[in-house]
CSV table of C-alpha atoms in Angstrom, one decimal:
chain,number,residue,atom,x,y,z
A,1,LEU,CA,93.1,89.2,88.8
A,2,SER,CA,96.5,88.0,87.7
A,3,ARG,CA,97.0,85.6,90.6
A,4,PHE,CA,95.2,84.8,93.8
A,5,THR,CA,96.7,82.9,96.7
A,6,LEU,CA,94.8,81.7,99.8
A,7,ASP,CA,96.6,79.9,102.6
A,8,TYR,CA,95.5,78.3,105.9
A,9,GLN,CA,97.8,76.8,108.6
A,10,LYS,CA,97.0,75.4,112.0
A,11,LEU,CA,99.4,73.9,114.6
A,12,PHE,CA,99.4,72.9,118.2
A,13,LYS,CA,102.0,73.8,120.9
A,14,GLU,CA,102.8,70.7,123.0
A,15,ASN,CA,104.2,72.7,126.0
A,16,ALA,CA,101.5,75.4,126.0
A,17,VAL,CA,99.3,75.3,129.2
A,18,THR,CA,96.5,77.2,127.5
A,19,ASP,CA,95.6,78.2,124.0
A,20,SER,CA,97.7,75.4,122.4
A,21,ALA,CA,96.1,75.9,119.0
A,22,ARG,CA,97.6,78.5,116.6
A,23,SER,CA,96.0,79.4,113.3
A,24,GLN,CA,97.0,81.7,110.4
A,25,VAL,CA,94.9,82.7,107.4
A,26,SER,CA,96.5,84.7,104.6
A,27,ALA,CA,95.2,86.0,101.3
A,28,ILE,CA,97.3,87.5,98.5
A,29,ILE,CA,96.1,89.2,95.4
A,30,HIS,CA,99.2,89.6,93.2
A,31,GLY,CA,97.8,91.9,90.7
A,32,ILE,CA,94.5,93.5,89.7
A,33,HIS,CA,93.3,95.2,86.5
A,34,VAL,CA,89.7,96.5,86.3
A,35,ARG,CA,88.4,97.8,83.0
A,36,ASP,CA,85.2,99.8,82.1
A,37,CYS,CA,83.6,97.8,79.3
A,38,THR,CA,80.7,100.2,78.9
A,39,THR,CA,82.7,102.7,77.0
A,40,SER,CA,84.3,102.5,73.5
A,41,PRO,CA,87.2,102.1,73.6
A,42,GLU,CA,87.4,100.4,77.0
A,43,SER,CA,89.2,102.3,79.7
A,44,THR,CA,91.1,101.2,82.8
A,45,PHE,CA,89.4,102.0,86.1
A,46,LEU,CA,91.7,100.4,88.7
A,47,ALA,CA,95.2,98.9,88.2
A,48,SER,CA,98.0,97.6,90.4
A,49,LEU,CA,100.5,95.4,88.5
A,50,SER,CA,104.0,95.2,89.9
A,51,ASP,CA,106.9,92.8,90.1
A,52,ASP,CA,107.9,94.2,93.5
A,53,SER,CA,104.6,94.2,95.4
A,54,ASN,CA,101.2,92.5,95.6
A,55,PHE,CA,98.0,94.4,95.3
A,56,LEU,CA,96.8,93.0,98.6
A,57,ASP,CA,98.4,91.1,101.5
A,58,PHE,CA,96.0,90.1,104.2
A,59,ARG,CA,97.0,88.0,107.2
A,60,VAL,CA,95.3,87.0,110.5
A,61,ARG,CA,96.9,85.0,113.3
A,62,THR,CA,94.8,83.6,116.1
A,63,ARG,CA,95.3,81.7,119.4
A,64,GLY,CA,92.9,79.2,121.0
A,65,SER,CA,89.8,77.4,119.7
A,66,GLY,CA,87.4,80.3,120.0
A,67,GLU,CA,85.2,78.5,122.5
A,68,GLY,CA,83.5,80.5,125.2
A,69,GLY,CA,82.7,83.3,122.8
A,70,LEU,CA,86.2,84.8,122.8
A,71,ALA,CA,88.4,85.0,119.7
A,72,LYS,CA,92.0,85.9,120.5
A,73,ILE,CA,93.7,87.6,117.5
A,74,ASP,CA,97.5,88.0,117.8
A,75,LEU,CA,98.0,89.8,114.5
A,76,LEU,CA,95.7,91.5,111.9
A,77,GLU,CA,97.8,92.8,109.0
A,78,VAL,CA,96.8,94.5,105.8
A,79,LYS,CA,99.1,95.8,103.0
A,80,PHE,CA,98.1,97.4,99.7
A,81,ALA,CA,100.8,97.4,97.1
A,82,HIS,CA,103.5,97.7,99.8
A,83,THR,CA,107.0,96.4,99.6
A,84,ALA,CA,109.4,96.2,102.5
A,85,LYS,CA,110.5,99.8,102.0
A,86,LYS,CA,107.7,101.9,100.6
A,87,PRO,CA,104.2,101.6,99.0
A,88,GLY,CA,103.8,101.3,95.3
A,89,PHE,CA,101.2,103.2,93.3
A,90,ILE,CA,97.6,101.9,92.9
A,91,ILE,CA,96.3,103.7,89.8
A,92,VAL,CA,92.7,104.8,89.9
A,93,ASN,CA,91.4,106.3,86.6
A,94,THR,CA,87.7,107.0,86.3
A,95,ASN,CA,85.0,109.6,85.7
A,96,GLU,CA,81.6,110.5,87.1
A,97,ALA,CA,79.6,108.4,84.6
A,98,PHE,CA,81.3,105.2,85.7
A,99,LEU,CA,80.8,105.9,89.4
A,100,TRP,CA,77.1,106.5,88.7
A,101,SER,CA,76.9,103.1,86.9
A,102,LEU,CA,78.5,101.4,89.9
A,103,LEU,CA,75.9,103.0,92.2
A,104,ASP,CA,73.2,101.8,89.8
A,105,VAL,CA,74.4,98.2,89.9
A,106,ALA,CA,74.8,98.3,93.7
A,107,SER,CA,71.3,99.7,94.1
A,108,ARG,CA,69.7,97.0,91.8
A,109,THR,CA,71.7,94.2,93.6
A,110,LYS,CA,70.5,95.4,97.0
A,111,THR,CA,66.9,95.6,95.9
A,112,ALA,CA,66.9,92.2,94.3
A,113,SER,CA,68.6,90.5,97.4
A,114,SER,CA,66.2,92.2,99.8
A,115,GLU,CA,63.3,90.8,97.8
A,116,PHE,CA,64.7,87.3,98.0
A,117,SER,CA,65.5,87.5,101.7
A,118,LYS,CA,61.8,88.2,102.5
A,119,VAL,CA,60.5,85.1,100.6
A,120,ASP,CA,60.9,81.4,101.4
A,121,THR,CA,59.9,78.4,99.4
A,122,LYS,CA,57.5,75.8,100.9
A,123,VAL,CA,57.1,72.4,99.4
A,124,ASN,CA,54.0,70.3,100.3
A,125,TRP,CA,52.8,66.9,99.3
A,126,ASP,CA,49.3,66.8,97.8
A,127,GLU,CA,47.6,63.5,98.7
A,128,THR,CA,44.9,63.9,96.1
A,129,THR,CA,47.1,64.5,93.1
A,130,GLU,CA,50.1,62.7,94.5
A,131,THR,CA,52.4,65.5,93.5
A,132,PHE,CA,54.4,68.2,95.2
A,133,THR,CA,53.2,71.7,95.3
A,134,VAL,CA,55.6,74.6,95.6
A,135,GLU,CA,54.5,78.0,97.0
A,136,ALA,CA,56.2,81.2,98.1
A,137,VAL,CA,55.8,82.2,101.7
A,138,ASP,CA,56.6,85.6,103.1
A,139,ILE,CA,59.1,85.7,105.9
A,140,HIS,CA,58.2,88.1,108.7
A,141,LEU,CA,61.4,89.7,110.0
A,142,SER,CA,61.4,90.9,113.6
A,143,GLU,CA,63.2,94.1,114.6
A,144,ASP,CA,65.4,92.7,117.3
A,145,ASP,CA,67.2,96.0,118.0
A,146,ILE,CA,63.9,97.8,118.8
A,147,ASP,CA,61.7,96.9,121.8
A,148,GLU,CA,57.9,97.0,121.6
A,149,ASP,CA,57.9,100.5,123.3
A,150,GLY,CA,60.4,101.8,120.7
A,151,THR,CA,63.5,101.6,122.8
A,152,TYR,CA,66.7,100.9,120.8
A,153,ARG,CA,68.9,98.0,121.9
A,154,ALA,CA,72.4,97.6,120.6
A,155,PRO,CA,73.0,94.6,118.3
A,156,ARG,CA,74.0,91.5,120.3
A,157,SER,CA,77.0,89.3,119.4
A,158,ASP,CA,77.9,85.9,120.7
A,159,MET,CA,81.6,86.5,119.9
A,160,ILE,CA,84.1,88.9,121.5
A,161,PHE,CA,87.3,89.7,119.6
A,162,ALA,CA,90.5,90.4,121.6
A,163,VAL,CA,93.0,91.9,119.1
A,164,LYS,CA,96.6,92.1,120.3
A,165,LYS,CA,98.1,93.9,117.3
A,166,MET,CA,96.5,95.5,114.2
A,167,GLN,CA,98.7,96.8,111.5
A,168,VAL,CA,97.7,98.6,108.3
A,169,TRP,CA,100.6,99.6,106.1
A,170,PRO,CA,100.7,103.0,104.3
A,171,SER,CA,99.2,103.0,100.8
A,172,ALA,CA,99.7,105.3,97.8
A,173,PHE,CA,97.0,106.0,95.2
A,174,GLN,CA,97.5,107.8,91.9
A,175,VAL,CA,94.1,109.2,91.0
A,176,SER,CA,92.8,110.6,87.7
A,177,PHE,CA,89.1,111.8,87.7
A,178,ARG,CA,87.0,113.6,85.2
A,179,ARG,CA,83.8,115.3,86.3
A,180,GLN,CA,81.1,115.2,83.6
A,181,PRO,CA,77.8,116.3,85.3
A,182,GLN,CA,74.7,114.4,84.2
A,183,THR,CA,71.7,116.7,84.6
A,184,ALA,CA,69.2,113.9,85.0
A,185,ARG,CA,71.0,112.7,88.2
A,186,TYR,CA,70.5,115.9,90.1
A,187,GLN,CA,67.4,117.8,91.1
A,188,ARG,CA,67.2,121.6,90.8
A,189,VAL,CA,67.5,123.4,94.1
A,190,LYS,CA,65.0,126.2,94.7
A,191,ASN,CA,64.0,128.7,97.4
A,192,VAL,CA,67.5,128.4,99.0
A,193,GLN,CA,69.8,131.3,99.5
A,194,THR,CA,72.8,129.5,97.9
A,195,ALA,CA,70.7,127.7,95.2
A,196,LYS,CA,72.6,129.2,92.3
A,197,ILE,CA,75.9,128.0,93.7
A,198,VAL,CA,74.6,124.5,94.5
A,199,ASN,CA,73.1,124.2,91.0
A,200,TYR,CA,76.4,125.3,89.4
A,201,PHE,CA,78.4,122.7,91.4
A,202,THR,CA,76.0,119.8,90.7
A,203,LYS,CA,75.0,120.5,87.1
A,204,LYS,CA,77.6,122.7,85.4
A,205,LEU,CA,81.0,122.4,87.1
A,206,ASN,CA,83.4,120.4,85.0
A,207,PHE,CA,87.0,119.6,86.1
A,208,THR,CA,89.7,117.0,85.6
A,209,VAL,CA,92.1,115.6,88.1
A,210,ASP,CA,95.2,114.1,86.4
A,211,LYS,CA,97.5,111.7,88.3
A,212,ALA,CA,97.1,113.4,91.6
């Protein structure tokens, strides 16, 4: 990130009968440059560096305190590399190998976090040794969205959002992608009428998209 700005403002309207509180949260990422360091030489995966536009402009305006389980949102605005007139290009340049590495990292992170979320630490005082003992205790998670008879219940929320205006500005992406199939990533399809076509697309098809 070249620069990152986070701003929070809150004021109160003296003459307002209701919802006297006004809040605004805005986040700005001025520029971003993501590089793939697993290759030699390093290659750029994502880039948006411009003097005319920011990579991300995010703004939320709210009214009221949010008490009573109702959040009143006057404006939710998102801009990606957009100026007052038109969007600038966000350059994405990658290949299949890098996407697989991202999926591997996401999978390992999810597995590790799920293991930690199921275990808690319990500290006890041992009167005999006059020391603390630490042990790991499994946390038994209940399935709140499924009844005992197997009936599904929609997730419950204590907060309702009333959005008055939501605005997402147009974005422009310049994409370059190179497909390099990795045989170990795909299983061979058998006993299917279109098996040869599927195997060709997953294991042998190579193509390059340049600045589309």
